[in-house]
mmCIF file of C-alpha atoms in Angstrom:
data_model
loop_
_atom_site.group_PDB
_atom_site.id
_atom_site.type_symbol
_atom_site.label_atom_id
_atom_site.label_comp_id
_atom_site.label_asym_id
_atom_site.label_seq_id
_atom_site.Cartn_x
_atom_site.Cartn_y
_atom_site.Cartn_z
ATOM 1 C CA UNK A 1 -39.175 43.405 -18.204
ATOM 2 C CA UNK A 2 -38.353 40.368 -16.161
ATOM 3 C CA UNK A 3 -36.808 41.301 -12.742
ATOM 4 C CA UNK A 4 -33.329 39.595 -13.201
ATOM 5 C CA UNK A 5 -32.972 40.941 -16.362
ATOM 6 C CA UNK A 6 -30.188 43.481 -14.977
ATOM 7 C CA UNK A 7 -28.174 40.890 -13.085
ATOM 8 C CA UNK A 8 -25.062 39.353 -14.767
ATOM 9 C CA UNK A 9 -25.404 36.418 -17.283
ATOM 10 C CA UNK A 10 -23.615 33.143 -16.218
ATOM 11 C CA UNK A 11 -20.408 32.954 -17.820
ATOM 12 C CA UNK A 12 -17.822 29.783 -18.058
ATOM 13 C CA UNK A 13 -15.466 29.210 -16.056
ATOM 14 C CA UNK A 14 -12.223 29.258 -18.212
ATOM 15 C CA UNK A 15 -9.654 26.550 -17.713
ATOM 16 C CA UNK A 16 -7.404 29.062 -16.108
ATOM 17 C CA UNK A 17 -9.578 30.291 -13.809
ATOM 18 C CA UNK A 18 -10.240 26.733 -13.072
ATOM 19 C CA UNK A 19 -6.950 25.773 -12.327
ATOM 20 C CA UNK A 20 -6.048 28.678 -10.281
ATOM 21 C CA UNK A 21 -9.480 27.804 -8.281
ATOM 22 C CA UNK A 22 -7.578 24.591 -7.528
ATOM 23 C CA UNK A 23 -4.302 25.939 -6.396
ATOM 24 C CA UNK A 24 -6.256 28.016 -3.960
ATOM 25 C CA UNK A 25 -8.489 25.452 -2.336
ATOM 26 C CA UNK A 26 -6.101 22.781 -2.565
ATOM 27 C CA UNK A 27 -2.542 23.755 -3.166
ATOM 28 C CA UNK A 28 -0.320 22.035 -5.775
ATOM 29 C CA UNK A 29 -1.322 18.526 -6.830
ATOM 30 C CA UNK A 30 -0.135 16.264 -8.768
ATOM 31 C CA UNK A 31 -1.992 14.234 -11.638
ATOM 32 C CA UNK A 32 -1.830 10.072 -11.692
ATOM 33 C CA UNK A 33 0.471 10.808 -14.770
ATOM 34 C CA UNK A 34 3.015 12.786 -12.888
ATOM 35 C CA UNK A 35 5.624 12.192 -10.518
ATOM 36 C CA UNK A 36 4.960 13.658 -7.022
ATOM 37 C CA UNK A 37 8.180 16.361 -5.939
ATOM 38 C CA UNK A 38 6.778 16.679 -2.422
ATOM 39 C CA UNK A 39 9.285 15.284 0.142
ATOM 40 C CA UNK A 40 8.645 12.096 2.121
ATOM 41 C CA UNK A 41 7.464 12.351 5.391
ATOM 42 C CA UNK A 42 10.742 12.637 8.102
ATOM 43 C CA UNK A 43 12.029 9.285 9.646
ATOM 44 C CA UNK A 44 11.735 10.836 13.103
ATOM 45 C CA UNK A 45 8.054 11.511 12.555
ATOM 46 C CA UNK A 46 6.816 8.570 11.289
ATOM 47 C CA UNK A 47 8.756 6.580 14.101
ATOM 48 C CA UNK A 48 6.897 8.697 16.535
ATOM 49 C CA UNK A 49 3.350 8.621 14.699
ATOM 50 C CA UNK A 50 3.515 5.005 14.708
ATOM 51 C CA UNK A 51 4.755 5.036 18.514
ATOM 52 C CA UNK A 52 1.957 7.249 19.615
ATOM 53 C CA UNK A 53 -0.720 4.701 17.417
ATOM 54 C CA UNK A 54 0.318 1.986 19.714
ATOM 55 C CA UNK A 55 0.696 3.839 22.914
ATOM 56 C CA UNK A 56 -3.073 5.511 22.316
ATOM 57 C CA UNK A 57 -4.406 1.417 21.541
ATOM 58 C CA UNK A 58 -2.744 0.499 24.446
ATOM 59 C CA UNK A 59 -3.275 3.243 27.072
ATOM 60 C CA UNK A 60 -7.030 3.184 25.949
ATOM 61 C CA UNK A 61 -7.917 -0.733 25.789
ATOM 62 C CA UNK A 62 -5.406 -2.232 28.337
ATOM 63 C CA UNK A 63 -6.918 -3.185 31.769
ATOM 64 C CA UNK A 64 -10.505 -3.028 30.377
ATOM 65 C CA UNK A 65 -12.747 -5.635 28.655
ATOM 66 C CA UNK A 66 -11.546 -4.914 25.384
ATOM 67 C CA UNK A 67 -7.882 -6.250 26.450
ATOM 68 C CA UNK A 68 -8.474 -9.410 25.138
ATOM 69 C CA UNK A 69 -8.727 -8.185 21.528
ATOM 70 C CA UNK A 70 -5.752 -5.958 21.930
ATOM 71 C CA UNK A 71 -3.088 -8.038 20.713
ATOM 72 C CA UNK A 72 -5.062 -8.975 17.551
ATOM 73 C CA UNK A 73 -6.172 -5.195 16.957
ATOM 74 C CA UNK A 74 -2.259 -4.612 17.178
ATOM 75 C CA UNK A 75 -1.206 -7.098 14.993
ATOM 76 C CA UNK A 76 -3.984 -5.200 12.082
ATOM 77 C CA UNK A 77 -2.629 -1.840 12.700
ATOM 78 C CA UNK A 78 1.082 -3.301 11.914
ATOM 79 C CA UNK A 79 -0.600 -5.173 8.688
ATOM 80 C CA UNK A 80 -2.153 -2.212 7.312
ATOM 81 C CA UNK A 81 1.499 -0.785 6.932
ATOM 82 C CA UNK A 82 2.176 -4.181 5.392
ATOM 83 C CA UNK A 83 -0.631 -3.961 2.650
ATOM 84 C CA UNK A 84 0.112 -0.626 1.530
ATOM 85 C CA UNK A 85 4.113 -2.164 0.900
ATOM 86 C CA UNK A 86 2.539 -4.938 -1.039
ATOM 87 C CA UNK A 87 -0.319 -2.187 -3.073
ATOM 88 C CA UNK A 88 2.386 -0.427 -4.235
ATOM 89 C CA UNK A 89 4.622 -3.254 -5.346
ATOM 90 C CA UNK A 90 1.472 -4.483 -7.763
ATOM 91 C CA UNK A 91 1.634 -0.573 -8.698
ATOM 92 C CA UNK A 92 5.305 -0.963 -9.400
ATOM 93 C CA UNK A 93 4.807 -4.508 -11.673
ATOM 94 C CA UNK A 94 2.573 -2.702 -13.697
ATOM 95 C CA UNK A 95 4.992 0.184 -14.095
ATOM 96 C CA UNK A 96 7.845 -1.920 -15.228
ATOM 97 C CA UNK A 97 5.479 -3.527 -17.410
ATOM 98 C CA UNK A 98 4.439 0.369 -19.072
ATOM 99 C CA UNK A 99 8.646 1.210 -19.208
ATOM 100 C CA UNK A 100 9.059 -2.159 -21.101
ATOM 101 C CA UNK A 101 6.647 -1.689 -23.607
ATOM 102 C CA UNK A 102 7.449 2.163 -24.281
ATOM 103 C CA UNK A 103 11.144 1.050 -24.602
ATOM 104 C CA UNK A 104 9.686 -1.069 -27.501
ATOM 105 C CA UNK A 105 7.725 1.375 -28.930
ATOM 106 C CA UNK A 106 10.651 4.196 -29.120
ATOM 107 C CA UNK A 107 10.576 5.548 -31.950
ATOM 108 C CA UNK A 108 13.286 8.837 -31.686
ATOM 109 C CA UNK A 109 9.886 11.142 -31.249
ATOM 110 C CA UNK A 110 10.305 13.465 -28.006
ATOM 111 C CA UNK A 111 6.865 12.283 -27.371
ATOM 112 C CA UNK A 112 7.775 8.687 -26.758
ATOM 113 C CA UNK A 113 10.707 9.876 -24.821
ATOM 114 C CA UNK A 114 9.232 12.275 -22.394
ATOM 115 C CA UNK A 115 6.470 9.240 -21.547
ATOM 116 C CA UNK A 116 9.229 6.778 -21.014
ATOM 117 C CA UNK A 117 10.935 10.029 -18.824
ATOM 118 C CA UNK A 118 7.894 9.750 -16.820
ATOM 119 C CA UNK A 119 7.486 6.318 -16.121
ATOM 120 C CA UNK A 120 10.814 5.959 -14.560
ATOM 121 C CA UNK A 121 10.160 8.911 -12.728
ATOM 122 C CA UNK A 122 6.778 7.489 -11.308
ATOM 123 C CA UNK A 123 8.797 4.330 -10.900
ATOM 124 C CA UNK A 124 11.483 5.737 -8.789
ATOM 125 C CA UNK A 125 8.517 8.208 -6.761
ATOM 126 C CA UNK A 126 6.564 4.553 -5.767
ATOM 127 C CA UNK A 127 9.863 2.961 -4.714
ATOM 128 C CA UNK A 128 10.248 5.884 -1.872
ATOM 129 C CA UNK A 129 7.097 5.347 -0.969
ATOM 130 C CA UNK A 130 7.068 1.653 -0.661
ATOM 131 C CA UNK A 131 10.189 2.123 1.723
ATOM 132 C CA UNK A 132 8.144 4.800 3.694
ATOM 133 C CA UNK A 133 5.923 2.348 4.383
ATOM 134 C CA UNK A 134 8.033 -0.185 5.045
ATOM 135 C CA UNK A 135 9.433 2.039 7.706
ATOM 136 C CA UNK A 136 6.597 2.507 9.512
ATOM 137 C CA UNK A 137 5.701 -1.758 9.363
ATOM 138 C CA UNK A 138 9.221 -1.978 10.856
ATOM 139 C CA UNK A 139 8.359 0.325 13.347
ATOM 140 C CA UNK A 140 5.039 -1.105 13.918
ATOM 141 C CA UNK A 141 6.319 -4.593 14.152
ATOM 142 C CA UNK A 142 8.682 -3.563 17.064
ATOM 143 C CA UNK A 143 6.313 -1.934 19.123
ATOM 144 C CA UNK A 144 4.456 -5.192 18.639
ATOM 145 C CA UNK A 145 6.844 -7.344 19.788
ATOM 146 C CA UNK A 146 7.818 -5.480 22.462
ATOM 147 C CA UNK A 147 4.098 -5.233 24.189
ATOM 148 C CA UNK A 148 3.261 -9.115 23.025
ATOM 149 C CA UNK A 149 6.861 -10.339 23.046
ATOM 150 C CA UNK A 150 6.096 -12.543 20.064
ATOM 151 C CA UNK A 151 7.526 -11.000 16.620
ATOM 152 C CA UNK A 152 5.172 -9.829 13.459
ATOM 153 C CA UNK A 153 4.753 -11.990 11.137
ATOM 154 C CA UNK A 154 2.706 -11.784 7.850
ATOM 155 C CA UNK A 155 -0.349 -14.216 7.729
ATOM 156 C CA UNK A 156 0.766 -14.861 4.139
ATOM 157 C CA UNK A 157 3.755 -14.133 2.016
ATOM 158 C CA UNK A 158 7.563 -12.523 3.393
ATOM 159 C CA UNK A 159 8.507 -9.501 5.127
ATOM 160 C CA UNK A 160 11.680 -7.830 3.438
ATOM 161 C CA UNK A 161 13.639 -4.533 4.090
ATOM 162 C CA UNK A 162 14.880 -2.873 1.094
ATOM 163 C CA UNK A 163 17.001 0.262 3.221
ATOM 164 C CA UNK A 164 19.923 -0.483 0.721
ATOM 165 C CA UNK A 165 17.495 -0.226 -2.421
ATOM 166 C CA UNK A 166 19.652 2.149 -4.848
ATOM 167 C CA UNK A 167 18.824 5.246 -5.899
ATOM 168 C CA UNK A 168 20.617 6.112 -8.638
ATOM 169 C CA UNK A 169 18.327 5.677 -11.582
ATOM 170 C CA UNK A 170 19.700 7.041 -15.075
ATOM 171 C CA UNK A 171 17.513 5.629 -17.778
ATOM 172 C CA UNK A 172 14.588 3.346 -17.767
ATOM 173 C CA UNK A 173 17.010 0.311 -18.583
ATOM 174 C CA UNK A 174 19.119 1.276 -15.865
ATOM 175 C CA UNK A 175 15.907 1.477 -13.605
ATOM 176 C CA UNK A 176 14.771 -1.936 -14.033
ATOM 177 C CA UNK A 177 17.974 -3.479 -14.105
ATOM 178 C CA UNK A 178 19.024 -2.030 -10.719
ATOM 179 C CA UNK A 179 15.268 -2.642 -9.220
ATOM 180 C CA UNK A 180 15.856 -6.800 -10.063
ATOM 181 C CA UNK A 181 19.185 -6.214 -9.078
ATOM 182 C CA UNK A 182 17.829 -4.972 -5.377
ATOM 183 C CA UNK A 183 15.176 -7.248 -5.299
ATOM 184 C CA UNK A 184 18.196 -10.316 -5.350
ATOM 185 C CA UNK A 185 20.311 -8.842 -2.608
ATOM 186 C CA UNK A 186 16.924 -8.679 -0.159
ATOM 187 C CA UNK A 187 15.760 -12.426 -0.687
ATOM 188 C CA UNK A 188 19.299 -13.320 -0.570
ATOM 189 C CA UNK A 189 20.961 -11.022 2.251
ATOM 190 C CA UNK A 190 24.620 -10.456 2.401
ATOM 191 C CA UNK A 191 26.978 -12.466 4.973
ATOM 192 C CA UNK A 192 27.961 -16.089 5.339
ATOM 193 C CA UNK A 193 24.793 -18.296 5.254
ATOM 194 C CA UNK A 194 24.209 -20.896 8.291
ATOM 195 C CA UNK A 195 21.850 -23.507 7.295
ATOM 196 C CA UNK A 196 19.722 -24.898 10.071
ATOM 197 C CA UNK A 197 17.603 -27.989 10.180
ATOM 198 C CA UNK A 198 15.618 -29.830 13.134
ATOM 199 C CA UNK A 199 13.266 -32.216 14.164
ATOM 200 C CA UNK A 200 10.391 -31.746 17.146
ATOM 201 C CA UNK A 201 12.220 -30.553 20.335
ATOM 202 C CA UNK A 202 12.099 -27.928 23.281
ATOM 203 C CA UNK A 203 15.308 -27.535 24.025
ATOM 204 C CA UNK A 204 16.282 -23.968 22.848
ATOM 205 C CA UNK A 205 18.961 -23.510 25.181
ATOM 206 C CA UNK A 206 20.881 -26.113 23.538
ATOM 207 C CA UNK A 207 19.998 -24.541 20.364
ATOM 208 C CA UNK A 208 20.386 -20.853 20.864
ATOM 209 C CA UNK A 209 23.869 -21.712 22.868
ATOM 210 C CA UNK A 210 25.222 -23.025 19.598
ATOM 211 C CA UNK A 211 23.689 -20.307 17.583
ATOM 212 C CA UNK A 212 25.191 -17.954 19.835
ATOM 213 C CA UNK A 213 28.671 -19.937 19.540
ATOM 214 C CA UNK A 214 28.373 -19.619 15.783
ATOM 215 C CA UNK A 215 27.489 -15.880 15.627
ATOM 216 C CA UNK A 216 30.185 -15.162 17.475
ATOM 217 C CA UNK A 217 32.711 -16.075 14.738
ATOM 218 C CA UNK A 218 30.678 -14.830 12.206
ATOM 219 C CA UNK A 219 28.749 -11.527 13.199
ATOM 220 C CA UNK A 220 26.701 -11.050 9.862
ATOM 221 C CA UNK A 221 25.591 -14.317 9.587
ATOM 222 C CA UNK A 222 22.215 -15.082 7.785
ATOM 223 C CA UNK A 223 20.349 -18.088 9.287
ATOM 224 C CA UNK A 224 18.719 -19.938 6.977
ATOM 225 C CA UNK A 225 15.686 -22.854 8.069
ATOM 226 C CA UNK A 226 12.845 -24.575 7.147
ATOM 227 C CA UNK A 227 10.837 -22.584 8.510
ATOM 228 C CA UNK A 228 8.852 -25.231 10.350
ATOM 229 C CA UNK A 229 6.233 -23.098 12.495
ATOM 230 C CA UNK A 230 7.168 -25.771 15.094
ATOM 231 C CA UNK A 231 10.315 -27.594 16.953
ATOM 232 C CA UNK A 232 14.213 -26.852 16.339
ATOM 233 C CA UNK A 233 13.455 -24.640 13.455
ATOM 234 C CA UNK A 234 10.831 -22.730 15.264
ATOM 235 C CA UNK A 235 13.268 -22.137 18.115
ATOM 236 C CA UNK A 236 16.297 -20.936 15.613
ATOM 237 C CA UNK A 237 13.790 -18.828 13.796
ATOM 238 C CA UNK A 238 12.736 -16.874 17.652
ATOM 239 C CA UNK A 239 16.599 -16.864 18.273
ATOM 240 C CA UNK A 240 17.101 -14.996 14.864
ATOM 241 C CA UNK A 241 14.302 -12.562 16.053
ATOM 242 C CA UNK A 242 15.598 -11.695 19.517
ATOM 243 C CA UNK A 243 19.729 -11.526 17.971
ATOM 244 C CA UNK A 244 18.228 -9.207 15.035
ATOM 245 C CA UNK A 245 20.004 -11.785 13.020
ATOM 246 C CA UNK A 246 18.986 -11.929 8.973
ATOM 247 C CA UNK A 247 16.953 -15.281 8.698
ATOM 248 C CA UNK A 248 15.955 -16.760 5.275
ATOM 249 C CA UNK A 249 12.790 -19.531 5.157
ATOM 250 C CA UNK A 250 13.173 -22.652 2.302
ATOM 251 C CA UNK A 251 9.892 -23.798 3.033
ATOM 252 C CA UNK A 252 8.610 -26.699 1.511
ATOM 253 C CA UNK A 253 7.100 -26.580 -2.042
ATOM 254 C CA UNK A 254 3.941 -29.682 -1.316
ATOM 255 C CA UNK A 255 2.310 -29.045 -4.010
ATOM 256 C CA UNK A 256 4.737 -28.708 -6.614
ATOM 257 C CA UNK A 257 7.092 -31.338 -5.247
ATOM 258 C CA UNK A 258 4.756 -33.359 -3.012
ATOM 259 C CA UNK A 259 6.225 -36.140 -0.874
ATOM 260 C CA UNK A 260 10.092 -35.148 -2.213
ATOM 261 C CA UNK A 261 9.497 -31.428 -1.088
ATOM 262 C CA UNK A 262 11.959 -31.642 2.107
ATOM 263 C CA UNK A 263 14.653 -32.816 -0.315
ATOM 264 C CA UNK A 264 13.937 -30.259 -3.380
ATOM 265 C CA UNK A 265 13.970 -27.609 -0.119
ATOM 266 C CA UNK A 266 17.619 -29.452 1.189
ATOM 267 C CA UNK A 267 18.709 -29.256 -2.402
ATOM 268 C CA UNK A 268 17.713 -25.510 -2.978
ATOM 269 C CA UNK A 269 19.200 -24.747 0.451
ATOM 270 C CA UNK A 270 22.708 -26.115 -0.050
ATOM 271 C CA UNK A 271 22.801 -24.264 -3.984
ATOM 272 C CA UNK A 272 23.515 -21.528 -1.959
ATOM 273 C CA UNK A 273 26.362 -22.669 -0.907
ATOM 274 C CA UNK A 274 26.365 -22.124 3.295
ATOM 275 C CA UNK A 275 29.728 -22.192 5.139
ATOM 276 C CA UNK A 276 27.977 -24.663 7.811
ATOM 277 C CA UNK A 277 24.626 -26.554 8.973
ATOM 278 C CA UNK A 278 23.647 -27.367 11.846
ATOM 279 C CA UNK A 279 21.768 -30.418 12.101
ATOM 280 C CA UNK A 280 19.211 -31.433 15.136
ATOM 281 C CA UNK A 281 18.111 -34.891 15.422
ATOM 282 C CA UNK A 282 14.973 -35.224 13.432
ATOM 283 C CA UNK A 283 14.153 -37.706 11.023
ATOM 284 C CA UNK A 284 15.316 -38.599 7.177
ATOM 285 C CA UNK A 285 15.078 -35.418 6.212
ATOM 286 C CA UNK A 286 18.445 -33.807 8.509
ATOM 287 C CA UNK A 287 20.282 -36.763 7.398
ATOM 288 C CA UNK A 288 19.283 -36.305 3.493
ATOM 289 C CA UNK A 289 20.533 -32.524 4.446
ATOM 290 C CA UNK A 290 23.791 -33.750 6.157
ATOM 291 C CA UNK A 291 24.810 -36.160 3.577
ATOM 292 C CA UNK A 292 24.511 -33.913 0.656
ATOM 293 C CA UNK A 293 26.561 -31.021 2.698
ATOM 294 C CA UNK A 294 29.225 -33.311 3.328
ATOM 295 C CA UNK A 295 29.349 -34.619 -0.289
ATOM 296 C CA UNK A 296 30.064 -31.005 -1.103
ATOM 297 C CA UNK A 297 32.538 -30.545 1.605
ATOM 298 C CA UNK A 298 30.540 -28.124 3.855
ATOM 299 C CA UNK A 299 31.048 -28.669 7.481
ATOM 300 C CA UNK A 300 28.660 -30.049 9.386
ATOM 301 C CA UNK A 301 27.520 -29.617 12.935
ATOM 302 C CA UNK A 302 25.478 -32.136 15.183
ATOM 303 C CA UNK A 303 23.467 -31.405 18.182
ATOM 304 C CA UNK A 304 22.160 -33.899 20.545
ATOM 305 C CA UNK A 305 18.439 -33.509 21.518
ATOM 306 C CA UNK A 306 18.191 -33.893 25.252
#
């Protein structure tokens, strides 16, 4: 007789027991086909996580010979924020995709109608979480600009705010719909629309006096520019940062347009129909801008470069 032959046999682990192994090591999960229930994290929390990243960065590398890498280690910590917002839009492209094709496929089965149930659910689960996080780059981007004084900006692509995304999701159809629907209103902001165009200059008191003029007539104004990363439109763009004022860029589109970019850009800036531009001396560009406002009867407003 062999001595384990009076100890217990292995037995398999059934898949209740293993599923009540998980709840006890690791709570309640959820599987990548299921939408999560658990609550978001509060606003107050995250606004004071992200605070206490930066102070802890700060407190640690400032006045030492890491300082000189502080402003660049700040700017990463703020973009990390910023590429889980643009993970979980890919994640959301793919789940419209999914909801399209099972609205195709629907067939009156309760099968295909609990997956399509699903999807928008998942849908509507990533869209609270892309806001999180777009809460805490907001934050981020604050605390940035208050310890470099220069505001965040992405190395490549926008930064948008969808607080007034809606929430009220019904059916799948009515999930996509009002998802393009929010995605509109953010690249297009509501208020009366300023356009803003300038040559190479300094003079920002000139320019932010008149900006300030303007805003005062019309408190939700959206600025909208070139988005030159130098001169007049560089200055209107930092004014629009420190007034917290929406600001829209119509860059120019080289290589789809090449040398007639500017004027595509004038053309696609005016389409929106602005109450007003403001035009800074400059070059043929400003007056290609101020002859096709005026030729649709928008006013026009002229600065003179010192």
């Amino acid at each position: 007789m062999s001595e384990h032959d009076d100890t217990e046999p292995h037995h398999a682990a059934s898949p209740t027991d293993h599923v009540l192994t998980e709840l006890q090591l690791y709570g309640w999960r959820p599987f990548a086909d299921e939408p999560d229930p658990r609550p978001l994290p509060d606003g107050d929390h995250v606004a004071g996580a992200v605070a206490d990243i930066f102070d802890a960065l700060i407190a640690t590398l400032a006045d030492t010979r890491l300082e000189p890498d502080l402003d660049d280690l700040l700017w990463s910590v703020t973009n990390v924020f910023h590429r889980a917002v643009l993970r979980i839009e890919r994640q959301l492209d793919d789940n419209e995709q999914s909801q399209r094709r099972l609205q195709r496929e629907q067939d009156g089965t309760e099968i295909k109608a609990v997956e399509l149930e699903n999807l928008t659910a998942q849908g509507q689960t990533m869209i609270e979480r892309r806001d999180a996080f777009e809460l805490m780059r907001d934050q981020a981007a604050d605390h940035y600009d208050q310890h470099t004084g220069s505001a965040w900006r992405p190395r490549t692509g926008s930064m948008v705010n969808r607080h007034h995304l809606t929430a009220a999701m019904i059916d799948s159809r009515d999930f996509l719909a009002a998802r393009r629907r929010a995605e509109t209103e953010i690249m297009l902001p509501a208020g009366p629309k300023i356009a803003f165009s300038g040559g190479d200059t300094a003079d920002h008191e000139l320019i932010w006096a008149k900006l300030d003029q303007i805003r005062s007539k019309h408190p939700d104004m959206v600025l909208m520019h070139g988005g030159s990363p130098k001169g007049a439109e560089k200055i209107a763009a930092r004014w629009a940062d420190h007034r917290r004022v929406p600001q829209v860029a119509f860059k120019p589109d080289w290589s789809k347009h090449a040398k007639a970019a500017p004027f595509k850009r004038n053309d696609q800036m005016l389409a929106v129909m602005p109450i007003g531009v403001i035009i800074f001396p400059g070059t043929g560009i400003q007056e290609n801008l101020a002859d096709k406002a005026r030729k649709l009867g928008i006013p026009i407003y002229r600065l003179s470069g010192s």
